[in-house]
mmCIF file of C-alpha atoms in Angstrom:
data_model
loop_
_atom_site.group_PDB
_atom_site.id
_atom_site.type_symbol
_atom_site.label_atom_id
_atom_site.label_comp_id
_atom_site.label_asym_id
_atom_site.label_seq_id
_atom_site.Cartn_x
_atom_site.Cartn_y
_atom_site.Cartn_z
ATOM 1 C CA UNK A 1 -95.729 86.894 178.845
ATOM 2 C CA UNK A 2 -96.354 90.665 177.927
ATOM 3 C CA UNK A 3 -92.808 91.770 176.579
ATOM 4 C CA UNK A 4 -89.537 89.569 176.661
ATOM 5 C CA UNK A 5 -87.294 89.017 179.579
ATOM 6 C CA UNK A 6 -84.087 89.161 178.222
ATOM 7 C CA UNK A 7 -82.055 91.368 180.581
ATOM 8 C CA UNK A 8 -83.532 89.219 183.738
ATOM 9 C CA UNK A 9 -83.187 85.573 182.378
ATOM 10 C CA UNK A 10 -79.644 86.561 180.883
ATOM 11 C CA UNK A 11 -78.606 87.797 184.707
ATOM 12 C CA UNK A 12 -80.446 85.250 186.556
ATOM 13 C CA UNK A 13 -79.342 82.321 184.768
ATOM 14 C CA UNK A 14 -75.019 83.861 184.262
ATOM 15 C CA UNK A 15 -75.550 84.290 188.514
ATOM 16 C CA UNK A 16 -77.126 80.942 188.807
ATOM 17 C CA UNK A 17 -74.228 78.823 186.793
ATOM 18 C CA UNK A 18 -71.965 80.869 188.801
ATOM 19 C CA UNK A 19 -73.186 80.368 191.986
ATOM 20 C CA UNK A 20 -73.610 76.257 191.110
ATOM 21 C CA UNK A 21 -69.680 76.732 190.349
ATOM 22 C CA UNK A 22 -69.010 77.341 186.532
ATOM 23 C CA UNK A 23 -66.312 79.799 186.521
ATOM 24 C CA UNK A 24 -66.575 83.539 185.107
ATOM 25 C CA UNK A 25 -63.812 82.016 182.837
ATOM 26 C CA UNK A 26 -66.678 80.272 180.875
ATOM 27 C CA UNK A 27 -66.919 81.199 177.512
ATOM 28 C CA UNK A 28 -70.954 81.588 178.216
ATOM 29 C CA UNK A 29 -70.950 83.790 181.387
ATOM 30 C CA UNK A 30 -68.115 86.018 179.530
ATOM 31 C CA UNK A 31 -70.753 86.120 176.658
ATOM 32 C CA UNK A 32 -73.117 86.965 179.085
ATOM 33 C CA UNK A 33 -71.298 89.595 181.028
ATOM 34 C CA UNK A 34 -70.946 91.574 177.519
ATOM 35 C CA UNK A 35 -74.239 91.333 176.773
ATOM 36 C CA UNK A 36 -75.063 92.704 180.201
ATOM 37 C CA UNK A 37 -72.274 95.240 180.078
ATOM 38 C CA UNK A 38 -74.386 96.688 176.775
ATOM 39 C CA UNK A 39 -77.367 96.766 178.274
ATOM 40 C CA UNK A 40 -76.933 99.378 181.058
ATOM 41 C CA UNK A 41 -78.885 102.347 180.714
ATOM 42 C CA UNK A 42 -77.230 105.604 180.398
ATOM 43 C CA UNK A 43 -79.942 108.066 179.713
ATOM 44 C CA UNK A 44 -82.499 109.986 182.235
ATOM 45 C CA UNK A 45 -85.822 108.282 182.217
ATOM 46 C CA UNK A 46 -89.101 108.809 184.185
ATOM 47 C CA UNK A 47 -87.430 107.580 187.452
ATOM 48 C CA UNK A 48 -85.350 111.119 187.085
ATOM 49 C CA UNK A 49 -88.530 113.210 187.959
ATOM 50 C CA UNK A 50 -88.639 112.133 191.555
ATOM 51 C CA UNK A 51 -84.771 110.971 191.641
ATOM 52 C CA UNK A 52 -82.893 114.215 190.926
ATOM 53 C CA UNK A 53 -80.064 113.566 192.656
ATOM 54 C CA UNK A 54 -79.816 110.269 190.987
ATOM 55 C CA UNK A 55 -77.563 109.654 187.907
ATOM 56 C CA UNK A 56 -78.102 106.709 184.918
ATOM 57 C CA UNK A 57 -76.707 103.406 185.680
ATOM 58 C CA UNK A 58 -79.572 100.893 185.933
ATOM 59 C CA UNK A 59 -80.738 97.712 183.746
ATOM 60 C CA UNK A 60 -84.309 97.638 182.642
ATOM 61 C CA UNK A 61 -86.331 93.993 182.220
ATOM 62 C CA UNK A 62 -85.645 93.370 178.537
ATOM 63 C CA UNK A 63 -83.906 94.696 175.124
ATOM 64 C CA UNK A 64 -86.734 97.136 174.425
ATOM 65 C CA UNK A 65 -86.549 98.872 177.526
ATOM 66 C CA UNK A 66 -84.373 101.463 177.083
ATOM 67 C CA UNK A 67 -85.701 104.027 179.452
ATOM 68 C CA UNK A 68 -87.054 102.396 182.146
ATOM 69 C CA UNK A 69 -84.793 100.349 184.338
ATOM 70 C CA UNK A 70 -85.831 99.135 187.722
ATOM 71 C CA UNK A 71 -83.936 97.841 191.112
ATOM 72 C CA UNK A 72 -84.925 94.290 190.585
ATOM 73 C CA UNK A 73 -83.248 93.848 187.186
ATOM 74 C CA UNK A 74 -80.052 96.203 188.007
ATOM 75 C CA UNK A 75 -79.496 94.063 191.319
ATOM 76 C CA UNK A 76 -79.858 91.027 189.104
ATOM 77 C CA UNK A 77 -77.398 92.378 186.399
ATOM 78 C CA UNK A 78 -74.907 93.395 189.281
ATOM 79 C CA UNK A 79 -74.786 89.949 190.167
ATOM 80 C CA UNK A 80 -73.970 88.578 187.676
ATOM 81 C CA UNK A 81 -71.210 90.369 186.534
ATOM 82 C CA UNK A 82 -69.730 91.217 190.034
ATOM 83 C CA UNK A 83 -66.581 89.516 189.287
ATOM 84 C CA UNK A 84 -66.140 90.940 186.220
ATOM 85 C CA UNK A 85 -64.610 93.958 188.102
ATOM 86 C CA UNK A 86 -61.161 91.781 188.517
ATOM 87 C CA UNK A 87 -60.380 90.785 185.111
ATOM 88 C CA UNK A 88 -58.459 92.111 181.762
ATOM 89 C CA UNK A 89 -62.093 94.217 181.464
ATOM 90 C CA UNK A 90 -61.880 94.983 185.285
ATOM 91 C CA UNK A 91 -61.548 99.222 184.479
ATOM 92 C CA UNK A 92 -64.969 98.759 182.300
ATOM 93 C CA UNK A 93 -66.699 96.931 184.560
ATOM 94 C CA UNK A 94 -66.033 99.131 187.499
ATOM 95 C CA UNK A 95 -67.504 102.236 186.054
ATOM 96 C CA UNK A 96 -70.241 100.470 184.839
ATOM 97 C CA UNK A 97 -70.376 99.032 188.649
ATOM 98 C CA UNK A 98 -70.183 102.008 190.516
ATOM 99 C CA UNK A 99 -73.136 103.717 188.373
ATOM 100 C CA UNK A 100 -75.371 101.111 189.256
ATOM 101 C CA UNK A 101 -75.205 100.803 192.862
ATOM 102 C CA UNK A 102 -75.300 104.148 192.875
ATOM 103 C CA UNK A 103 -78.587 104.078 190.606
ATOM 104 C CA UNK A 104 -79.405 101.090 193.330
ATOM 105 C CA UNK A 105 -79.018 103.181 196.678
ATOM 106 C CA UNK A 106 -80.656 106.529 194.973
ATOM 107 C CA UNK A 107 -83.524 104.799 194.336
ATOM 108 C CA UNK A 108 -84.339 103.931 197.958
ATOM 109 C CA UNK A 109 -88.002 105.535 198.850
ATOM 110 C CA UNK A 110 -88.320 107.711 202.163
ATOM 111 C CA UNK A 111 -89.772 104.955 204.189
ATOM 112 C CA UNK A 112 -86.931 102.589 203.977
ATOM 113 C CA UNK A 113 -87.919 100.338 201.251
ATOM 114 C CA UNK A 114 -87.056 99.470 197.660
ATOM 115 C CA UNK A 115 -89.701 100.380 194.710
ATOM 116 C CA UNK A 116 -89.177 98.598 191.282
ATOM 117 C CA UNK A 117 -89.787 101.875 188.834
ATOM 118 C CA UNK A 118 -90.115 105.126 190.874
ATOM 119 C CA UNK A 119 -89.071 106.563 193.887
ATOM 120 C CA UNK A 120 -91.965 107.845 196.448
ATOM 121 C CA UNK A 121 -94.693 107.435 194.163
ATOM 122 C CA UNK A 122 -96.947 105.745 196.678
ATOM 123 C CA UNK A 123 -99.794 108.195 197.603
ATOM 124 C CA UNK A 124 -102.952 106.036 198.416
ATOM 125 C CA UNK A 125 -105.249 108.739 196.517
ATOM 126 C CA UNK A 126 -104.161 107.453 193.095
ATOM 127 C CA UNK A 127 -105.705 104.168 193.868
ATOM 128 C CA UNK A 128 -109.352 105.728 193.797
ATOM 129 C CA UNK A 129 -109.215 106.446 190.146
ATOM 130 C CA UNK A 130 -111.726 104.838 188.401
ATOM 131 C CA UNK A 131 -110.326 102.270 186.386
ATOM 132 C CA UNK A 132 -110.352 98.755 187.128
ATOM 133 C CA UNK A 133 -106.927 97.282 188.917
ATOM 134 C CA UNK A 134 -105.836 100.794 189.210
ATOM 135 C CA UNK A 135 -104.266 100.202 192.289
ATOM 136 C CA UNK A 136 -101.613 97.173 191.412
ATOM 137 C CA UNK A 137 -100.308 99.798 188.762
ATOM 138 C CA UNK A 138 -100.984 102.808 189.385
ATOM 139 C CA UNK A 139 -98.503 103.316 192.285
ATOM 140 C CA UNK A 140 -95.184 102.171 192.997
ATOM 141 C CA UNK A 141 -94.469 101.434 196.754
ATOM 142 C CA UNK A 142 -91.387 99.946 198.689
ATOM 143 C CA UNK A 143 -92.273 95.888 198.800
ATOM 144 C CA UNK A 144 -90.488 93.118 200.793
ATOM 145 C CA UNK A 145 -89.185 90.979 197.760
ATOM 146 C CA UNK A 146 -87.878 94.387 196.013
ATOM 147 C CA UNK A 147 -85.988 95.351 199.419
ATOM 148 C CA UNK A 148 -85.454 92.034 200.617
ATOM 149 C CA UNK A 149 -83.192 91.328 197.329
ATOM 150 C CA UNK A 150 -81.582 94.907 197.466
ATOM 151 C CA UNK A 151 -80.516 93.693 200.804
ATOM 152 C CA UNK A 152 -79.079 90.719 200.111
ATOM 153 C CA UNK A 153 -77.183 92.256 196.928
ATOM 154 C CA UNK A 154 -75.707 95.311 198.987
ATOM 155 C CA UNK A 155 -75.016 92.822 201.832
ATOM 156 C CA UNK A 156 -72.830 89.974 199.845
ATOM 157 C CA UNK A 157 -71.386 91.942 197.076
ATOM 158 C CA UNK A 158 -70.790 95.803 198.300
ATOM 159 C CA UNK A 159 -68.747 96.674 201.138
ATOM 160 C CA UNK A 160 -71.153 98.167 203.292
ATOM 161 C CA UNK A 161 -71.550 97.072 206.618
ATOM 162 C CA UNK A 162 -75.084 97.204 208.861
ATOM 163 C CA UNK A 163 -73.638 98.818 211.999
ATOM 164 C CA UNK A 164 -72.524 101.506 209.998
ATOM 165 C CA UNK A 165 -74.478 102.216 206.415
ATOM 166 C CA UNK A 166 -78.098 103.869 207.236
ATOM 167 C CA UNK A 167 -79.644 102.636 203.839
ATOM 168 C CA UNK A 168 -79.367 99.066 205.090
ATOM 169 C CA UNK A 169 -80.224 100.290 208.404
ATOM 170 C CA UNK A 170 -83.091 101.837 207.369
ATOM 171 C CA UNK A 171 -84.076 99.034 204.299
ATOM 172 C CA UNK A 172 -84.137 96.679 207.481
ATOM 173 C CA UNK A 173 -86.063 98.738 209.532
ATOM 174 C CA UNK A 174 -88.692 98.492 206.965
ATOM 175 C CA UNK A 175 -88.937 94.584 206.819
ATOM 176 C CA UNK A 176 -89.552 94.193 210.446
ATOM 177 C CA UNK A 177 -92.226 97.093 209.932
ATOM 178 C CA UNK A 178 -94.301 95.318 207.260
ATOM 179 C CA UNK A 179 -93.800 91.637 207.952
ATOM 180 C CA UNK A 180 -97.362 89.980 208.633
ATOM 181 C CA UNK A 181 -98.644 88.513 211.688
ATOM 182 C CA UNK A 182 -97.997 84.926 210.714
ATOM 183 C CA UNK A 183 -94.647 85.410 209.863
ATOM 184 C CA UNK A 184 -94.544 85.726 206.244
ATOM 185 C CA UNK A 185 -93.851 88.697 203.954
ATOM 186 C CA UNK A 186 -95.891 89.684 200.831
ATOM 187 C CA UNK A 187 -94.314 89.594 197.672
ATOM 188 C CA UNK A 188 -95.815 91.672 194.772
ATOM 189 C CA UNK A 189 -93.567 90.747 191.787
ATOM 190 C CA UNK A 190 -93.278 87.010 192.368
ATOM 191 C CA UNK A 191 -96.233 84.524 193.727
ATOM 192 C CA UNK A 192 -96.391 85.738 196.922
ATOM 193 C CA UNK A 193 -95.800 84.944 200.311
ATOM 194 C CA UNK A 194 -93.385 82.583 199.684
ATOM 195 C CA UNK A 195 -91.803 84.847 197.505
ATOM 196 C CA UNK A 196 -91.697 87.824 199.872
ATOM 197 C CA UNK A 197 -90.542 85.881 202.636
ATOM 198 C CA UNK A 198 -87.293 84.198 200.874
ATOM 199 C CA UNK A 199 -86.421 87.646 199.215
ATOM 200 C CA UNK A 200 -86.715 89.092 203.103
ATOM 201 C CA UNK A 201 -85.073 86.194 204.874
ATOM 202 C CA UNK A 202 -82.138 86.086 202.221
ATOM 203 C CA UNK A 203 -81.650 89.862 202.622
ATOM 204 C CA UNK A 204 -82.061 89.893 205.895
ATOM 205 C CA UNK A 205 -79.575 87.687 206.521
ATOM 206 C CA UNK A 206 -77.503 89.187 204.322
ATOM 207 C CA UNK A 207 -77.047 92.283 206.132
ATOM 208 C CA UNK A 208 -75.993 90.498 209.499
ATOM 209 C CA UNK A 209 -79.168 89.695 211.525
ATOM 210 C CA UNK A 210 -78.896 87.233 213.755
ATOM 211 C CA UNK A 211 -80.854 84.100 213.462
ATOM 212 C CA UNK A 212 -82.787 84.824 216.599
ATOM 213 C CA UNK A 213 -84.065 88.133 216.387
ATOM 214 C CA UNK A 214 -87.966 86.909 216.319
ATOM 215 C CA UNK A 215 -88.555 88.382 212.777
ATOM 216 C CA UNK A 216 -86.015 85.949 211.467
ATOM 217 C CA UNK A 217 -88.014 82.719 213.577
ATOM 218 C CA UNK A 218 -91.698 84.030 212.733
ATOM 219 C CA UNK A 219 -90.489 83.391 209.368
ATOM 220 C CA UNK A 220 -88.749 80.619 209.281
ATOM 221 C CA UNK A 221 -91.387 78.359 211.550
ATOM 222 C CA UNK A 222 -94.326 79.981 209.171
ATOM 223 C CA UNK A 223 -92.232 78.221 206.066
ATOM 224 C CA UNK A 224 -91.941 75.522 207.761
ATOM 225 C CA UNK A 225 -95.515 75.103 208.596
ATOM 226 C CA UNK A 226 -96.402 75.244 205.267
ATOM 227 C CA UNK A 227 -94.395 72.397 203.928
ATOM 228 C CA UNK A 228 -96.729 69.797 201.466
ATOM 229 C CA UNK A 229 -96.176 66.467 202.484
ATOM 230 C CA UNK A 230 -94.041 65.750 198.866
ATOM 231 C CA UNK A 231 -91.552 67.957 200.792
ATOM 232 C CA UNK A 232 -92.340 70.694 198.081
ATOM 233 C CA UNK A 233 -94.121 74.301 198.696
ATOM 234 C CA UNK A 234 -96.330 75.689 196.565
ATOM 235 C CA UNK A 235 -99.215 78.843 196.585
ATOM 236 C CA UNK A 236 -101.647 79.868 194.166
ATOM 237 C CA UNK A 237 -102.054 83.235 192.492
ATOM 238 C CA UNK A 238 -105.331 83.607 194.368
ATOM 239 C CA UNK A 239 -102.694 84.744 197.471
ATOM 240 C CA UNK A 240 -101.911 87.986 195.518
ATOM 241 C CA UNK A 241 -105.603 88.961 194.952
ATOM 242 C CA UNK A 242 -107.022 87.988 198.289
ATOM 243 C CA UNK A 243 -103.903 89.005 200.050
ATOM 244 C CA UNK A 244 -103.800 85.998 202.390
ATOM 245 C CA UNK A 245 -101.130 83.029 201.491
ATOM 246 C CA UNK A 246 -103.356 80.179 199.807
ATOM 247 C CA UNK A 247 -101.561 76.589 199.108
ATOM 248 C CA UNK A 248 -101.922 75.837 195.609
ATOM 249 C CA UNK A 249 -102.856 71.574 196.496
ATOM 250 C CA UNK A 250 -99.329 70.951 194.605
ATOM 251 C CA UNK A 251 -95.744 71.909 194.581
ATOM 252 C CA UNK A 252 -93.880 73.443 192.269
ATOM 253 C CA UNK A 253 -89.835 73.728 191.820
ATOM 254 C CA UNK A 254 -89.602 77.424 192.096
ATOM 255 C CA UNK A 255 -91.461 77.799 194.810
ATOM 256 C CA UNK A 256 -89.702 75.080 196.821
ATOM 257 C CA UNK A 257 -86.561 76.497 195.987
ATOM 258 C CA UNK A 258 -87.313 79.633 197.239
ATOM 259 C CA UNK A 259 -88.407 78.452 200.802
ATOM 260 C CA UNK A 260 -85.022 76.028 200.740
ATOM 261 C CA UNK A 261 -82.880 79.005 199.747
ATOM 262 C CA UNK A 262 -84.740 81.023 202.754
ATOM 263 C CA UNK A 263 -84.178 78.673 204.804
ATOM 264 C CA UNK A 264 -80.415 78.066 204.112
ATOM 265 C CA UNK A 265 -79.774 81.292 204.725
ATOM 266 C CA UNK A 266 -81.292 80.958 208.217
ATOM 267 C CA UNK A 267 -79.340 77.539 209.067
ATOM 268 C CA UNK A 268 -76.127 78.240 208.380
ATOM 269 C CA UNK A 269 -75.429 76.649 211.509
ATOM 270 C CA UNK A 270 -77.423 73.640 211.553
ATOM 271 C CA UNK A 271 -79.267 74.316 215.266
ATOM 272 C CA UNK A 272 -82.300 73.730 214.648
ATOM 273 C CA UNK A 273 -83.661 70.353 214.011
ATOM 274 C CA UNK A 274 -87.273 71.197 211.689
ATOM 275 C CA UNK A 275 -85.539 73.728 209.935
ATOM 276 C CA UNK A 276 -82.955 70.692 208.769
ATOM 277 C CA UNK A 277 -85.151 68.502 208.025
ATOM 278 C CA UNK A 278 -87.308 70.768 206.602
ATOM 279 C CA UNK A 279 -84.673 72.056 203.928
ATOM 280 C CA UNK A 280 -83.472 68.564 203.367
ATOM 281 C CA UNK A 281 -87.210 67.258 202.331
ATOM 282 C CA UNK A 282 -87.197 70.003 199.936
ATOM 283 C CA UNK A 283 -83.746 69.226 198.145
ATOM 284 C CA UNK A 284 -84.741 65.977 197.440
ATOM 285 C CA UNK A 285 -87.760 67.017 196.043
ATOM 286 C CA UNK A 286 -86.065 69.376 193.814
ATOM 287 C CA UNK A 287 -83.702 66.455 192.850
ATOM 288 C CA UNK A 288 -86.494 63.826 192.289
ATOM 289 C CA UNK A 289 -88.647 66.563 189.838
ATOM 290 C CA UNK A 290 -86.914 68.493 188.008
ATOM 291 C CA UNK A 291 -87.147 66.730 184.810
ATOM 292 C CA UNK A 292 -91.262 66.753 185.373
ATOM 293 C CA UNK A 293 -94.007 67.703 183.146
ATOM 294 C CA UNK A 294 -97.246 68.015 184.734
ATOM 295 C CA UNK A 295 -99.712 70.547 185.128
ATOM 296 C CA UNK A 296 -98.070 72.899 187.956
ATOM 297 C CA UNK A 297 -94.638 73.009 186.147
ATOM 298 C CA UNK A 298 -95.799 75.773 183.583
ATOM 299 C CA UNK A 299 -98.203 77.698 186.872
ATOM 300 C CA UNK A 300 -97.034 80.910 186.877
ATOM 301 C CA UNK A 301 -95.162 81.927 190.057
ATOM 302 C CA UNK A 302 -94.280 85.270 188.456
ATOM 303 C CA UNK A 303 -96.384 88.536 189.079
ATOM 304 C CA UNK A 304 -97.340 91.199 186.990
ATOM 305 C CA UNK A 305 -100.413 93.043 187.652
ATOM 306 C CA UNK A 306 -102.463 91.809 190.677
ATOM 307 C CA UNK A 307 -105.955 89.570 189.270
ATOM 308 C CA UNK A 308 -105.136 90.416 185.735
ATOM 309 C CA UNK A 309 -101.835 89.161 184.758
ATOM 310 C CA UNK A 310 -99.084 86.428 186.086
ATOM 311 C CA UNK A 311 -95.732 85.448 184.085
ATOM 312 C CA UNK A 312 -94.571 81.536 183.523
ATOM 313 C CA UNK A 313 -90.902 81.834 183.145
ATOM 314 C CA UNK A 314 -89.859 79.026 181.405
ATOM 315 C CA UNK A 315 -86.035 79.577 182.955
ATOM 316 C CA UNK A 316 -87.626 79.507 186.759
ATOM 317 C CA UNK A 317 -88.156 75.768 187.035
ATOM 318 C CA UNK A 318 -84.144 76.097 186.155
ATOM 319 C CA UNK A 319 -82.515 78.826 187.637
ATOM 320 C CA UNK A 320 -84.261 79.067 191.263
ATOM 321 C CA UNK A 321 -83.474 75.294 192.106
ATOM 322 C CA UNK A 322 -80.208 75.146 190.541
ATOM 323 C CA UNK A 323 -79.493 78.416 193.138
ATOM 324 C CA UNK A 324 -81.142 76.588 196.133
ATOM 325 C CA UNK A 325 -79.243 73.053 195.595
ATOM 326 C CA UNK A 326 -75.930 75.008 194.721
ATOM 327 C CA UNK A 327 -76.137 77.031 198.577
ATOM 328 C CA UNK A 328 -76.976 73.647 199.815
ATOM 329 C CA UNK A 329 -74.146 71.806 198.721
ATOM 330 C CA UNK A 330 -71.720 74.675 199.120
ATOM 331 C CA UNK A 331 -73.324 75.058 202.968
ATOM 332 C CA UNK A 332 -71.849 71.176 203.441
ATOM 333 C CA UNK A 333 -75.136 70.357 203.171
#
């Protein structure tokens, strides 16, 4: 791992317990909200020079980042200390609530989607410089896993409403643009497809699409296809280089949980039959391994830099299927 991960894990893992039913009570997600609470950003940082109208109010990745926060940790931060907004802190929180969606929705690029760093800083002639990997870092472009999860944030835990909000409108619009022809989504910041496609289908979702526009079943029958026989999924990093989905010959828990999460979100109302039985195969391989120790439980299925780098987080093999088995029960699954 190139730098810690404190911000993220913290606000994965405090949305995570909540979600699997621990209440905000807890003297660990209160910890965990303060921490959180200290860690918003309130000074201008690179993302100002093509954000003007934007004002301070994101989370960066970890405690050393001080100037940089992105969408994918504020999102993750707002989570988890959404209903912080209703207690003796409640004034606090709000502010601090407030400035970040707003940090959120500035940050939305021209073409619809969500970038991680930047806003419209995805001109294809910075890619021919002549350094090696240039491309994977040398722009910053709306993705399907950064919008996707904006989505699904703005869509469970803000008031805004699809028929009537253009950002969500337009964040949609944007999915259904640059889905690919099997169904799936790529995902740059997490290993890949399967990636891309849960942070789409969740968002999607999210925002009120029905379950049969034919974006929504591309996906889910592509995620289904793709099922290993242990009832697990799982893709190699060689998906994010060759930019094709390529099974990694084994399964690993985040990954599974992922594509069961997805595909919760999709069968909310039980009709159809492989999508069930699907999702069930996969919670009961999340319940028979996740006390394993092979090989493909420390495989990264977090990216960083396309070919070059990848990111084992040691809280994924916790956090994702503790998500995807707490929707699953709480879906009277």
């Amino acid at each position: 791992q190139n730098c810690t991960s404190t911000v993220w894990d913290t606000a994965l893992i405090s949305h995570a317990l909540q979600e699997g039913g621990i209440s905000p009570t807890h003297p660990a997600i209160v910890k965990a909200g303060k921490y959180l609470m200290k860690r918003q950003q309130k000074r201008v940082g690179d993302w100002k020079v093509h954000n003007l109208k934007g004002q301070p109010g994101g989370w960066g990745f970890s405690d050393s980042n001080t100037l940089n926060p992105d969408v994918d940790d504020t999102t993750a931060a707002l989570r988890a200390i959404h209903p912080f907004r209703m207690g003796r802190q409640g004034p606090a929180y709000s502010s601090l609530w407030k400035k970040g969606v707003s940090w959120v929705l500035s940050m939305q690029n021209l073409d619809g989607g969500w970038p991680a760093f930047e806003v419209n800083t995805d001109k294809i002639y910075l890619t021919w410089l002549p350094y090696q990997g240039m491309e994977g870092f040398s722009t910053d472009p709306s993705t399907a896993d950064l919008t996707g999860r904006t989505l699904e944030f703005l869509g469970k835990k803000t008031p805004l409403h699809l028929k009537d909000t253009t950002p969500l409108q337009r964040g949609l619009r944007w999915l259904f643009r640059n889905q690919e022809k099997n169904g799936s989504w790529y995902g740059r910041w997490g290993v890949c497809y399967i990636y891309g496609t849960w942070a789409a289908l969740t968002g999607l979702m999210a925002v009120g699409v029905p379950t049969y526009a034919p974006a929504i079943q591309r996906a889910t029958r592509w995620l289904v296809s793709i099922q290993n026989e242990d009832g697990g999924w799982g893709e190699s990093c060689r998906s994010d280089v060759e930019k094709r989905y390529i099974p990694l010959g084994a399964s690993t828990l985040s990954q599974t949980a992922w594509a069961v999460d997805a595909l919760l979100s999709v069968q909310k109302m039980k009709s159809d039959e492989n999508n069930q039985k699907a999702i069930v195969r996969g919670v009961h391989f999340l319940l028979r391994n996740g006390q394993r120790r092979e090989w493909m439980d420390s495989y990264p299925t977090g990216a960083g830099l396309p070919g070059v780098f990848y990111t084992h987080y040691h809280s994924y093999r916790y956090i994702w299927p503790l998500l995807a088995l707490s929707h699953f029960h709480n879906s009277g699954g």
